[in-house]
Short mmCIF file of C-alpha atoms in Angstrom, two decimals:
data_model
loop_
_atom_site.label_atom_id
_atom_site.label_comp_id
_atom_site.label_asym_id
_atom_site.label_seq_id
_atom_site.Cartn_x
_atom_site.Cartn_y
_atom_site.Cartn_z
CA UNK A 3 0.06 0.28 -0.30
CA UNK A 4 2.93 2.33 0.87
CA UNK A 5 4.37 1.76 -2.96
CA UNK A 6 0.53 2.53 -4.12
CA UNK A 7 0.27 5.73 -2.28
CA UNK A 8 3.69 7.01 -4.41
CA UNK A 9 1.77 6.64 -7.38
CA UNK A 10 -1.40 8.77 -6.23
CA UNK A 11 -2.25 11.80 -7.70
CA UNK A 12 -1.22 14.71 -6.10
CA UNK A 13 0.87 16.60 -3.96
CA UNK A 14 2.24 13.12 -2.18
CA UNK A 15 2.53 10.85 -5.23
CA UNK A 16 3.66 10.87 -8.33
CA UNK A 17 0.70 10.19 -10.57
CA UNK A 18 0.47 13.58 -11.89
CA UNK A 19 3.87 14.16 -13.12
CA UNK A 20 4.10 10.74 -14.64
CA UNK A 21 0.68 11.39 -16.12
CA UNK A 22 2.32 14.75 -17.53
CA UNK A 23 5.21 12.66 -18.98
CA UNK A 24 3.39 10.26 -20.59
CA UNK A 25 1.60 13.10 -22.47
CA UNK A 26 5.19 14.63 -23.42
CA UNK A 27 6.16 10.93 -24.73
CA UNK A 28 2.94 11.04 -26.92
CA UNK A 29 3.12 14.77 -28.30
CA UNK A 30 7.00 14.26 -28.98
CA UNK A 31 6.24 10.96 -31.50
CA UNK A 32 2.96 12.69 -32.84
CA UNK A 33 5.27 16.10 -33.43
CA UNK A 34 7.54 14.12 -35.38
CA UNK A 35 5.49 11.76 -37.00
CA UNK A 36 3.76 14.83 -39.95
CA UNK A 37 7.39 16.30 -40.39
CA UNK A 38 9.02 12.74 -40.53
CA UNK A 39 6.29 11.30 -43.22
CA UNK A 40 6.88 14.42 -45.55
CA UNK A 41 10.46 14.22 -45.12
CA UNK A 42 10.83 10.78 -45.97
CA UNK A 43 8.37 11.02 -48.95
CA UNK A 44 10.42 13.45 -50.13
CA UNK A 45 13.50 11.77 -50.00
CA UNK A 46 11.77 8.84 -52.03
CA UNK A 47 10.64 10.77 -54.50
CA UNK A 48 14.11 11.98 -54.95
CA UNK A 49 15.59 8.40 -54.73
CA UNK A 50 13.06 7.72 -57.56
CA UNK A 51 13.75 10.62 -59.30
CA UNK A 52 15.66 10.37 -62.85
CA UNK A 53 17.84 13.33 -62.36
CA UNK A 54 20.94 11.67 -60.56
CA UNK A 55 21.92 14.69 -58.50
CA UNK A 56 18.98 14.55 -56.67
CA UNK A 57 19.22 10.74 -56.43
CA UNK A 58 22.99 11.18 -54.79
CA UNK A 59 22.05 13.62 -52.25
CA UNK A 60 19.11 11.94 -51.12
CA UNK A 61 20.83 8.79 -50.62
CA UNK A 62 23.65 10.99 -48.83
CA UNK A 63 20.95 11.73 -46.59
CA UNK A 64 19.30 8.40 -45.89
CA UNK A 65 22.80 6.88 -45.11
CA UNK A 66 24.15 9.48 -42.63
CA UNK A 67 20.65 9.33 -40.77
CA UNK A 68 20.66 5.64 -40.89
CA UNK A 69 24.22 4.59 -39.95
CA UNK A 70 24.22 7.23 -37.04
CA UNK A 71 23.56 5.87 -33.74
CA UNK A 72 20.13 7.86 -32.55
CA UNK A 73 21.45 9.62 -29.06
CA UNK A 74 24.50 10.67 -31.19
CA UNK A 75 22.38 12.45 -34.17
CA UNK A 76 20.48 13.48 -31.02
CA UNK A 77 23.47 14.88 -29.14
CA UNK A 78 24.61 16.49 -32.81
CA UNK A 79 21.32 18.28 -33.44
CA UNK A 80 20.90 19.91 -29.73
CA UNK A 81 24.29 20.81 -29.50
CA UNK A 82 25.16 21.87 -33.01
CA UNK A 83 21.82 24.22 -33.00
CA UNK A 84 22.53 25.28 -29.74
CA UNK A 85 26.23 26.67 -31.30
CA UNK A 86 25.08 27.40 -34.89
CA UNK A 87 22.12 29.62 -32.93
CA UNK A 88 24.55 31.21 -30.39
CA UNK A 89 26.51 32.06 -33.33
CA UNK A 90 23.88 33.68 -35.42
CA UNK A 91 21.97 35.00 -32.31
CA UNK A 92 25.44 37.00 -31.46
CA UNK A 93 26.66 38.56 -34.76
CA UNK A 94 23.02 39.48 -35.52
CA UNK A 95 21.28 40.17 -32.05
CA UNK A 96 23.72 40.26 -29.69
CA UNK A 97 22.13 37.81 -27.33
CA UNK A 98 22.01 34.03 -27.06
CA UNK A 99 19.28 31.94 -27.75
CA UNK A 100 18.03 28.78 -25.63
CA UNK A 101 17.27 25.52 -27.79
CA UNK A 102 14.29 23.53 -26.63
CA UNK A 103 15.26 19.96 -26.44
CA UNK A 104 12.01 19.17 -27.65
CA UNK A 105 12.14 20.65 -30.90
CA UNK A 106 15.99 19.41 -31.18
CA UNK A 107 14.53 15.80 -30.02
CA UNK A 108 11.58 16.59 -33.17
CA UNK A 109 14.07 17.26 -35.65
CA UNK A 110 16.61 14.42 -34.75
CA UNK A 111 13.69 11.81 -34.52
CA UNK A 112 12.32 13.23 -37.46
CA UNK A 113 15.57 12.98 -39.82
CA UNK A 114 16.06 9.82 -38.62
CA UNK A 115 12.57 8.66 -39.27
CA UNK A 116 12.53 9.91 -42.24
CA UNK A 117 15.55 7.99 -43.67
CA UNK A 118 13.86 5.08 -42.49
CA UNK A 119 10.50 6.00 -43.91
CA UNK A 120 12.09 6.60 -46.97
CA UNK A 121 12.48 2.77 -47.56
CA UNK A 122 9.24 2.33 -46.78
CA UNK A 123 7.66 4.80 -49.56
CA UNK A 124 10.58 3.14 -51.77
CA UNK A 125 9.54 -0.55 -51.53
CA UNK A 126 5.64 0.81 -51.61
CA UNK A 127 6.72 2.68 -54.94
CA UNK A 128 7.52 -0.71 -56.71
CA UNK A 129 4.54 -2.26 -55.73
CA UNK A 130 2.46 0.39 -57.85
CA UNK A 131 1.79 -1.34 -61.77
CA UNK A 132 3.84 1.00 -64.19
CA UNK A 133 0.54 1.10 -65.98
CA UNK A 134 -0.91 3.26 -63.31
CA UNK A 135 1.36 6.15 -64.21
CA UNK A 136 0.47 5.17 -68.22
CA UNK A 137 -3.36 5.28 -67.14
CA UNK A 138 -3.02 9.01 -65.69
CA UNK A 139 -1.19 10.07 -68.61
CA UNK A 140 -3.90 8.80 -70.88
CA UNK A 141 -6.37 10.53 -68.74
CA UNK A 142 -4.57 13.73 -69.14
CA UNK A 143 -3.49 14.32 -65.59
CA UNK A 144 -0.43 16.37 -64.77
CA UNK A 145 2.05 14.71 -62.74
CA UNK A 146 1.18 16.50 -59.42
CA UNK A 147 -2.78 15.15 -60.43
CA UNK A 148 -1.59 11.94 -60.82
CA UNK A 149 0.64 11.46 -57.63
CA UNK A 150 -2.39 12.90 -55.64
CA UNK A 151 -5.06 11.37 -56.92
CA UNK A 152 -3.76 8.16 -58.51
CA UNK A 153 -0.98 7.32 -56.80
CA UNK A 154 -0.75 8.52 -53.20
CA UNK A 155 -3.95 6.49 -52.34
CA UNK A 156 -2.79 3.29 -53.25
CA UNK A 157 0.88 4.00 -52.17
CA UNK A 158 -0.82 4.61 -48.49
CA UNK A 159 -1.98 1.36 -48.28
CA UNK A 160 1.25 -0.31 -49.74
CA UNK A 161 3.20 1.88 -47.05
CA UNK A 162 1.17 0.98 -44.26
CA UNK A 163 2.08 -1.87 -42.64
CA UNK A 164 6.16 -0.38 -42.64
CA UNK A 165 5.10 2.72 -41.25
CA UNK A 166 3.18 1.02 -38.53
CA UNK A 167 6.27 -0.71 -37.75
CA UNK A 168 8.35 2.70 -37.67
CA UNK A 169 5.68 4.30 -35.79
CA UNK A 170 6.53 2.00 -32.72
CA UNK A 171 10.01 2.80 -33.03
CA UNK A 172 9.64 6.14 -33.06
CA UNK A 173 7.61 5.61 -29.85
CA UNK A 174 10.16 4.00 -28.07
CA UNK A 175 12.80 6.29 -29.60
CA UNK A 176 11.73 9.08 -28.02
CA UNK A 177 12.61 7.61 -24.24
CA UNK A 178 16.40 8.91 -25.90
CA UNK A 179 15.23 12.82 -25.37
CA UNK A 180 15.22 11.99 -21.67
CA UNK A 181 18.85 12.50 -21.94
CA UNK A 182 18.68 15.97 -23.30
CA UNK A 183 16.51 16.88 -20.35
CA UNK A 184 12.92 16.45 -21.74
CA UNK A 185 10.65 15.75 -19.05
CA UNK A 186 9.14 12.61 -20.81
CA UNK A 187 8.44 9.43 -19.20
CA UNK A 188 11.89 7.63 -18.56
CA UNK A 189 13.23 11.12 -17.37
CA UNK A 190 10.04 11.58 -14.46
CA UNK A 191 10.23 8.04 -14.04
CA UNK A 192 14.14 7.99 -13.44
CA UNK A 193 13.44 11.54 -11.02
CA UNK A 194 11.31 9.74 -8.70
CA UNK A 195 13.42 6.14 -8.68
CA UNK A 196 16.27 8.51 -7.50
CA UNK A 197 13.68 10.54 -5.38
CA UNK A 198 11.87 7.90 -3.04
CA UNK A 199 14.62 5.25 -3.66
CA UNK A 200 12.29 2.82 -5.53
CA UNK A 201 14.19 2.33 -8.96
CA UNK A 202 12.46 -1.10 -9.57
CA UNK A 203 8.93 0.07 -8.91
CA UNK A 204 9.45 3.09 -11.44
CA UNK A 205 11.48 2.06 -13.96
CA UNK A 206 8.61 -1.33 -14.17
CA UNK A 207 6.00 1.25 -14.28
CA UNK A 208 7.80 3.19 -17.58
CA UNK A 209 8.28 -0.12 -19.28
CA UNK A 210 4.55 -0.75 -18.61
CA UNK A 211 3.59 2.31 -19.20
CA UNK A 212 5.31 2.04 -22.87
CA UNK A 213 4.09 -1.93 -23.30
CA UNK A 214 0.54 0.07 -22.83
CA UNK A 215 1.28 2.78 -25.78
CA UNK A 216 2.46 0.13 -27.82
CA UNK A 217 -0.35 -1.84 -27.21
CA UNK A 218 -3.04 0.92 -27.84
CA UNK A 219 -1.30 2.00 -30.90
CA UNK A 220 -0.84 -1.44 -32.49
CA UNK A 221 -4.51 -1.90 -31.95
CA UNK A 222 -4.95 1.38 -33.69
CA UNK A 223 -2.92 0.85 -36.35
CA UNK A 224 -4.41 -2.41 -37.04
CA UNK A 225 -8.12 -0.56 -37.83
CA UNK A 226 -6.01 1.87 -39.78
CA UNK A 227 -4.85 -0.79 -42.10
CA UNK A 228 -8.42 -2.80 -41.94
CA UNK A 229 -9.96 0.46 -42.77
CA UNK A 230 -7.37 0.82 -45.54
CA UNK A 231 -7.66 -2.81 -46.87
CA UNK A 232 -11.57 -2.29 -47.14
CA UNK A 233 -11.77 -1.70 -50.93
CA UNK A 234 -10.27 -5.21 -51.63
CA UNK A 235 -11.73 -8.46 -51.94
CA UNK A 236 -11.84 -10.53 -48.87
CA UNK A 237 -10.04 -13.88 -49.09
CA UNK B 9 -15.65 -16.48 -97.73
CA UNK B 10 -15.44 -13.36 -97.65
CA UNK B 11 -11.96 -11.86 -97.16
CA UNK B 12 -13.20 -8.26 -96.04
CA UNK B 13 -11.48 -8.12 -93.39
CA UNK B 14 -7.89 -8.34 -94.87
CA UNK B 15 -6.42 -5.14 -95.44
CA UNK B 16 -5.87 -4.48 -99.17
CA UNK B 17 -2.70 -2.56 -98.90
CA UNK B 18 0.17 -2.51 -96.67
CA UNK B 19 0.40 1.02 -94.69
CA UNK B 20 3.83 1.53 -94.06
CA UNK B 21 5.92 1.72 -90.92
CA UNK B 22 5.44 5.39 -89.72
CA UNK B 23 8.68 7.30 -87.99
CA UNK B 24 8.97 7.45 -84.65
CA UNK B 25 7.52 10.88 -83.37
CA UNK B 26 10.30 13.42 -82.23
CA UNK B 27 11.10 12.91 -78.93
CA UNK B 28 10.36 15.65 -76.63
CA UNK B 29 12.92 18.04 -75.25
CA UNK B 30 13.29 18.23 -72.29
CA UNK B 31 13.81 21.78 -70.51
CA UNK B 32 17.67 22.08 -69.76
CA UNK B 33 17.02 23.33 -66.22
CA UNK B 34 13.81 21.59 -64.71
CA UNK B 35 12.97 21.70 -61.16
CA UNK B 36 13.80 18.36 -60.08
CA UNK B 37 17.66 19.05 -61.78
CA UNK B 38 17.66 22.66 -60.35
CA UNK B 39 16.96 21.14 -56.48
CA UNK B 40 19.14 18.61 -56.94
CA UNK B 41 22.21 20.77 -57.98
CA UNK B 42 21.29 23.10 -54.99
CA UNK B 43 21.16 19.86 -52.50
CA UNK B 44 24.46 18.32 -54.09
CA UNK B 45 25.99 21.63 -53.45
CA UNK B 46 24.68 21.93 -49.67
CA UNK B 47 26.26 18.66 -48.89
CA UNK B 48 29.52 20.04 -50.67
CA UNK B 49 29.43 22.93 -48.81
CA UNK B 50 28.70 20.93 -45.48
CA UNK B 51 31.93 18.64 -46.26
CA UNK B 52 33.87 21.35 -46.64
CA UNK B 53 32.44 23.28 -43.81
CA UNK B 54 33.43 19.95 -41.71
CA UNK B 55 36.79 19.44 -43.19
CA UNK B 56 37.84 23.14 -42.37
CA UNK B 57 36.38 23.09 -38.89
CA UNK B 58 38.20 19.70 -38.09
CA UNK B 59 41.13 21.28 -39.26
CA UNK B 60 41.10 24.85 -38.23
CA UNK B 61 40.45 23.90 -34.37
CA UNK B 62 43.08 20.32 -34.84
CA UNK B 63 44.97 20.21 -31.49
CA UNK B 64 47.84 17.76 -31.64
CA UNK B 65 47.84 17.52 -27.83
CA UNK B 66 43.86 16.62 -27.95
CA UNK B 67 44.30 13.74 -30.62
CA UNK B 68 46.99 12.57 -28.63
CA UNK B 69 44.67 12.11 -25.53
CA UNK B 70 41.40 11.14 -27.23
CA UNK B 71 42.72 9.22 -30.04
CA UNK B 72 43.24 6.50 -27.79
CA UNK B 73 40.36 6.81 -25.62
CA UNK B 74 38.00 6.82 -28.71
CA UNK B 75 39.37 3.72 -30.09
CA UNK B 76 39.37 1.64 -26.62
CA UNK B 77 35.78 2.48 -26.64
CA UNK B 78 34.99 1.64 -30.13
CA UNK B 79 36.59 -1.84 -28.95
CA UNK B 80 34.64 -1.82 -26.26
CA UNK B 81 31.30 -1.24 -28.36
CA UNK B 82 32.31 -3.84 -30.93
CA UNK B 83 32.79 -6.13 -28.00
CA UNK B 84 29.70 -5.58 -26.47
CA UNK B 85 27.61 -5.77 -30.04
CA UNK B 86 29.81 -8.94 -30.64
CA UNK B 87 29.18 -11.07 -26.98
CA UNK B 88 25.31 -9.92 -26.89
CA UNK B 89 24.57 -10.86 -30.56
CA UNK B 90 26.03 -14.22 -29.97
CA UNK B 91 24.61 -15.00 -26.54
CA UNK B 92 20.85 -13.25 -27.84
CA UNK B 93 21.21 -16.01 -30.98
CA UNK B 94 21.59 -18.65 -28.58
CA UNK B 95 18.76 -17.75 -26.46
CA UNK B 96 16.73 -17.00 -29.45
CA UNK B 97 16.17 -20.67 -30.42
CA UNK B 98 14.40 -21.73 -27.53
CA UNK B 99 12.22 -18.77 -27.31
CA UNK B 100 11.53 -19.03 -31.15
CA UNK B 101 10.69 -22.71 -30.61
CA UNK B 102 8.68 -21.59 -27.84
CA UNK B 103 6.52 -18.91 -29.51
CA UNK B 104 5.69 -22.41 -31.96
CA UNK B 105 5.34 -24.61 -29.72
CA UNK B 106 1.92 -26.51 -29.34
CA UNK B 107 1.87 -25.92 -25.78
CA UNK B 108 -0.51 -22.88 -24.65
CA UNK B 109 1.71 -22.18 -21.71
CA UNK B 110 5.34 -22.41 -23.51
CA UNK B 111 3.82 -20.45 -26.21
CA UNK B 112 2.59 -17.37 -24.32
CA UNK B 113 5.31 -17.06 -21.96
CA UNK B 114 7.70 -16.46 -25.19
CA UNK B 115 5.01 -14.18 -26.64
CA UNK B 116 5.07 -12.24 -23.54
CA UNK B 117 9.07 -12.29 -23.53
CA UNK B 118 8.95 -11.24 -27.01
CA UNK B 119 6.15 -8.69 -26.08
CA UNK B 120 7.95 -7.11 -23.30
CA UNK B 121 11.53 -6.70 -24.96
CA UNK B 122 10.37 -5.72 -28.54
CA UNK B 123 7.18 -3.42 -26.74
CA UNK B 124 9.68 -1.56 -24.56
CA UNK B 125 12.87 1.15 -25.40
CA UNK B 126 16.02 -0.58 -24.73
CA UNK B 127 16.78 2.25 -22.12
CA UNK B 128 14.13 1.59 -20.19
CA UNK B 129 14.88 -2.17 -20.29
CA UNK B 130 18.62 -0.76 -19.32
CA UNK B 131 17.53 1.33 -16.10
CA UNK B 132 14.88 -1.21 -14.83
CA UNK B 133 17.90 -4.07 -15.24
CA UNK B 134 20.66 -1.61 -13.89
CA UNK B 135 19.02 0.46 -11.05
CA UNK B 136 15.83 -1.49 -10.70
CA UNK B 137 17.14 -4.99 -10.28
CA UNK B 138 20.16 -3.10 -8.20
CA UNK B 139 17.99 -1.96 -5.35
CA UNK B 140 17.50 -5.97 -4.76
CA UNK B 141 20.90 -5.77 -3.13
CA UNK B 142 20.58 -7.83 -0.05
CA UNK B 143 18.92 -10.79 -2.39
CA UNK B 144 21.25 -10.61 -4.56
CA UNK B 145 23.72 -11.02 -1.75
CA UNK B 146 22.12 -14.16 -0.51
CA UNK B 147 23.01 -15.63 -3.94
CA UNK B 148 25.92 -15.07 -4.15
CA UNK B 149 24.88 -12.53 -7.23
CA UNK B 150 25.59 -9.46 -6.12
CA UNK B 151 28.80 -9.22 -8.23
CA UNK B 152 27.12 -10.00 -11.38
CA UNK B 153 24.06 -6.76 -10.63
CA UNK B 154 26.79 -4.47 -9.54
CA UNK B 155 28.72 -4.40 -12.18
CA UNK B 156 27.64 -1.69 -15.25
CA UNK B 157 29.30 -4.14 -17.66
CA UNK B 158 27.55 -7.38 -16.94
CA UNK B 159 24.10 -5.79 -16.57
CA UNK B 160 24.23 -3.80 -20.16
CA UNK B 161 25.37 -7.08 -21.35
CA UNK B 162 22.79 -9.02 -19.73
CA UNK B 163 19.95 -6.59 -20.79
CA UNK B 164 21.40 -6.29 -24.63
CA UNK B 165 21.63 -10.31 -24.87
CA UNK B 166 17.95 -10.68 -23.78
CA UNK B 167 16.83 -7.62 -25.99
CA UNK B 168 18.46 -9.21 -28.89
CA UNK B 169 17.22 -12.16 -28.06
CA UNK B 170 13.46 -11.02 -28.47
CA UNK B 171 14.50 -9.56 -31.89
CA UNK B 172 15.98 -12.54 -33.07
CA UNK B 173 13.69 -15.01 -32.21
CA UNK B 174 11.38 -13.19 -33.93
CA UNK B 175 13.59 -13.26 -37.09
CA UNK B 176 14.40 -16.65 -36.63
CA UNK B 177 10.71 -17.73 -36.28
CA UNK B 178 9.71 -16.19 -39.54
CA UNK B 179 12.36 -17.80 -41.63
CA UNK B 180 11.58 -21.23 -40.28
CA UNK B 181 7.69 -20.30 -40.90
CA UNK B 182 9.51 -19.61 -44.64
CA UNK B 183 10.91 -22.93 -45.04
CA UNK B 184 8.07 -25.04 -47.27
CA UNK B 185 6.65 -27.72 -45.27
CA UNK B 186 7.89 -30.46 -48.17
CA UNK B 187 11.42 -30.15 -46.54
CA UNK B 188 9.60 -31.28 -43.58
CA UNK B 189 7.32 -34.15 -45.08
CA UNK B 190 10.59 -34.89 -46.99
CA UNK B 191 12.99 -35.32 -44.25
CA UNK B 192 10.53 -37.23 -42.30
CA UNK B 193 9.58 -39.65 -45.23
CA UNK B 194 13.54 -40.51 -45.07
CA UNK B 195 13.44 -41.29 -41.68
CA UNK B 196 15.41 -38.54 -40.65
CA UNK B 197 15.13 -37.65 -36.44
CA UNK B 198 14.05 -34.08 -35.98
CA UNK B 199 17.24 -33.20 -34.30
CA UNK B 200 18.98 -33.77 -37.91
CA UNK B 201 15.69 -32.58 -40.11
CA UNK B 202 16.25 -29.47 -38.22
CA UNK B 203 19.78 -28.88 -37.81
CA UNK B 204 21.02 -30.05 -41.48
CA UNK B 205 17.61 -29.59 -43.20
CA UNK B 206 15.63 -26.51 -41.93
CA UNK B 207 17.90 -24.38 -39.87
CA UNK B 208 20.22 -23.94 -43.07
CA UNK B 209 17.69 -22.78 -45.37
CA UNK B 210 15.98 -20.42 -42.70
CA UNK B 211 18.96 -19.24 -42.27
CA UNK B 212 19.59 -17.67 -45.67
CA UNK B 213 16.11 -15.82 -45.33
CA UNK B 214 16.97 -14.76 -42.47
CA UNK B 215 20.32 -13.45 -43.23
CA UNK B 216 19.52 -10.00 -44.23
CA UNK B 217 17.18 -9.21 -41.10
CA UNK B 218 20.01 -10.44 -39.02
CA UNK B 219 22.32 -8.11 -40.34
CA UNK B 220 20.33 -5.25 -40.03
CA UNK B 221 19.64 -6.74 -36.31
CA UNK B 222 23.75 -6.34 -35.92
CA UNK B 223 23.93 -2.87 -37.21
CA UNK B 224 20.74 -2.02 -34.87
CA UNK B 225 22.89 -3.43 -32.49
CA UNK B 226 25.87 -0.92 -33.17
CA UNK B 227 23.56 2.02 -33.03
CA UNK B 228 21.70 0.90 -30.26
CA UNK B 229 24.84 0.38 -27.93
CA UNK B 230 25.33 4.19 -27.61
CA UNK B 231 22.36 4.08 -24.75
CA UNK B 232 25.16 2.08 -22.66
CA UNK B 233 27.17 5.69 -22.25
CA UNK B 234 24.33 6.66 -19.77
CA UNK B 235 25.08 4.16 -17.38
CA UNK B 236 28.37 4.72 -16.88
CA UNK B 237 29.95 2.30 -19.65
CA UNK B 238 32.77 4.08 -21.88
CA UNK B 239 31.84 2.42 -25.02
CA UNK B 240 32.74 4.97 -28.20
CA UNK B 241 29.71 7.00 -27.14
CA UNK B 242 30.79 7.33 -23.91
CA UNK B 243 34.35 8.42 -24.54
CA UNK B 244 32.42 11.03 -26.55
CA UNK B 245 30.43 12.39 -23.76
CA UNK B 246 33.52 12.25 -21.55
CA UNK B 247 35.18 14.09 -24.08
CA UNK B 248 32.86 16.77 -24.64
CA UNK B 249 32.43 17.51 -20.95
CA UNK B 250 35.66 17.87 -20.86
CA UNK B 251 36.38 19.86 -23.43
CA UNK B 252 32.88 21.87 -24.48
CA UNK B 253 34.03 21.13 -28.14
CA UNK B 254 31.69 20.08 -30.63
CA UNK B 255 34.16 18.58 -32.92
CA UNK B 256 33.97 15.22 -29.95
CA UNK B 257 30.52 14.72 -31.25
CA UNK B 258 31.78 15.25 -34.98
CA UNK B 259 34.49 12.50 -34.93
CA UNK B 260 32.21 9.90 -33.29
CA UNK B 261 30.02 10.44 -36.15
CA UNK B 262 32.12 10.00 -38.55
CA UNK B 263 33.17 6.97 -36.65
CA UNK B 264 29.84 5.50 -36.11
CA UNK B 265 29.21 6.17 -40.13
CA UNK B 266 32.48 4.38 -40.64
CA UNK B 267 31.56 1.21 -38.54
CA UNK B 268 28.13 0.93 -39.98
CA UNK B 269 29.00 1.37 -43.36
CA UNK B 270 31.92 -1.00 -43.14
CA UNK B 271 30.00 -3.75 -41.98
CA UNK B 272 26.93 -3.21 -44.41
CA UNK B 273 29.39 -3.71 -46.86
CA UNK B 274 31.09 -6.70 -45.48
CA UNK B 275 27.89 -8.55 -44.52
CA UNK B 276 26.73 -7.55 -48.39
CA UNK B 277 29.80 -9.69 -49.54
CA UNK B 278 28.96 -12.08 -47.10
CA UNK B 279 25.54 -12.93 -48.43
CA UNK B 280 26.52 -12.80 -51.98
CA UNK B 281 28.65 -15.64 -50.89
CA UNK B 282 26.55 -17.60 -49.42
CA UNK B 283 23.44 -17.51 -51.60
CA UNK B 284 25.72 -18.20 -54.87
CA UNK B 285 24.13 -21.32 -55.47
CA UNK B 286 20.59 -19.54 -55.51
CA UNK B 287 21.51 -17.35 -58.28
CA UNK B 288 21.21 -18.12 -61.55
#
């Protein structure tokens, strides 16, 4: 019972702090997602493009961010942005700037996410028949219209399983941002563990929270995938 | 009989239409050239930064540490991947077992280790298990749970075992059923069937995911630096805290990129060699 009171909601327990930290973890992952998806899609377009310079530069990007450890990427973005921002602000405004760890985490995780997402989009592009492009051209659709009306709706369906996997990885990777001081689940449970000297309780709680998040998102993603497949013949 | 459908005269082949001439500077080409320029500028900037802030005494001081950290990283990855490979066998079998309890247990194991971040697992093992000091002392295991290195090795092995079990299971399920039936009809005992017939075919399929898993482990192993182990990342963080010099991270980045790229190329070569009988 004494242990449970540590988790209570209010000034004595850690319940409210931990709930807030779950919010931070989820919002970081949700904020990274659109940025990473868009960048990943553009990277896939770049790699698919006939323009070799675009191909090469997109490949450099994915090679770098798939090869670096996420933790190192985070530090490089965090301190690099700090130094660069300070330098720019110093010369322009004569003041310094504090880089938000949330934004740094979002950018770093978004870069990594997009590098992996580009692979998923690439293999999804391969699953789309050449005839789809030819058909759209025959209908007189512009390239942008072809992409928006014909290719992307099919692409999403093909890319969904891979993207759901990446979402689960992203959700777990947000834990790294605790190292640069963002008050996410791992950070807050770590503080609680140190203050209350109950590391086992709090870190198991952290693991359980991530398990619950994984479980909920995989249930949600399954529904989305089912919804995306609703046009297919049931086998 | 009518032959009205037969063409009366031959229509001569027409020449190919003139190719539409592409504009010299399309948007894509502009964007591509600009992005290449950006990369070149970034590369030159990196080299200039590293040269201008070059300091022989710092290099002398930190280069051996980085190398030492690199060895620690490789040792951790090699050991945990091998231990994980051994552990993954029973887990993968448990997952495919017909016994419901065994199946659920291994499913729970895999779900736990794949569903939680490696960092949280590491904290749970290092700080959480470390808090039961008297219990471990009674079991004479305190030396193991006191040591950051052995705990890191333990949690990494358990973590990669879960991932490898899934890889292995997928690969084994991928082997056609006829292989089992054929082996059974030859009267081979189950052990021989598994090790001589099923596993070799499964491992070919599993090669690529295994390579990815090793690379993920090399990258993931950077988190051990948080529990006071001086791997490549740990030495980098210490060097940064001592010098406050940004290039410490850049050198680490170059190091990690090289290691991962070399690993990837080597794995491609290995795969090329091991699948040479499948190519036509």
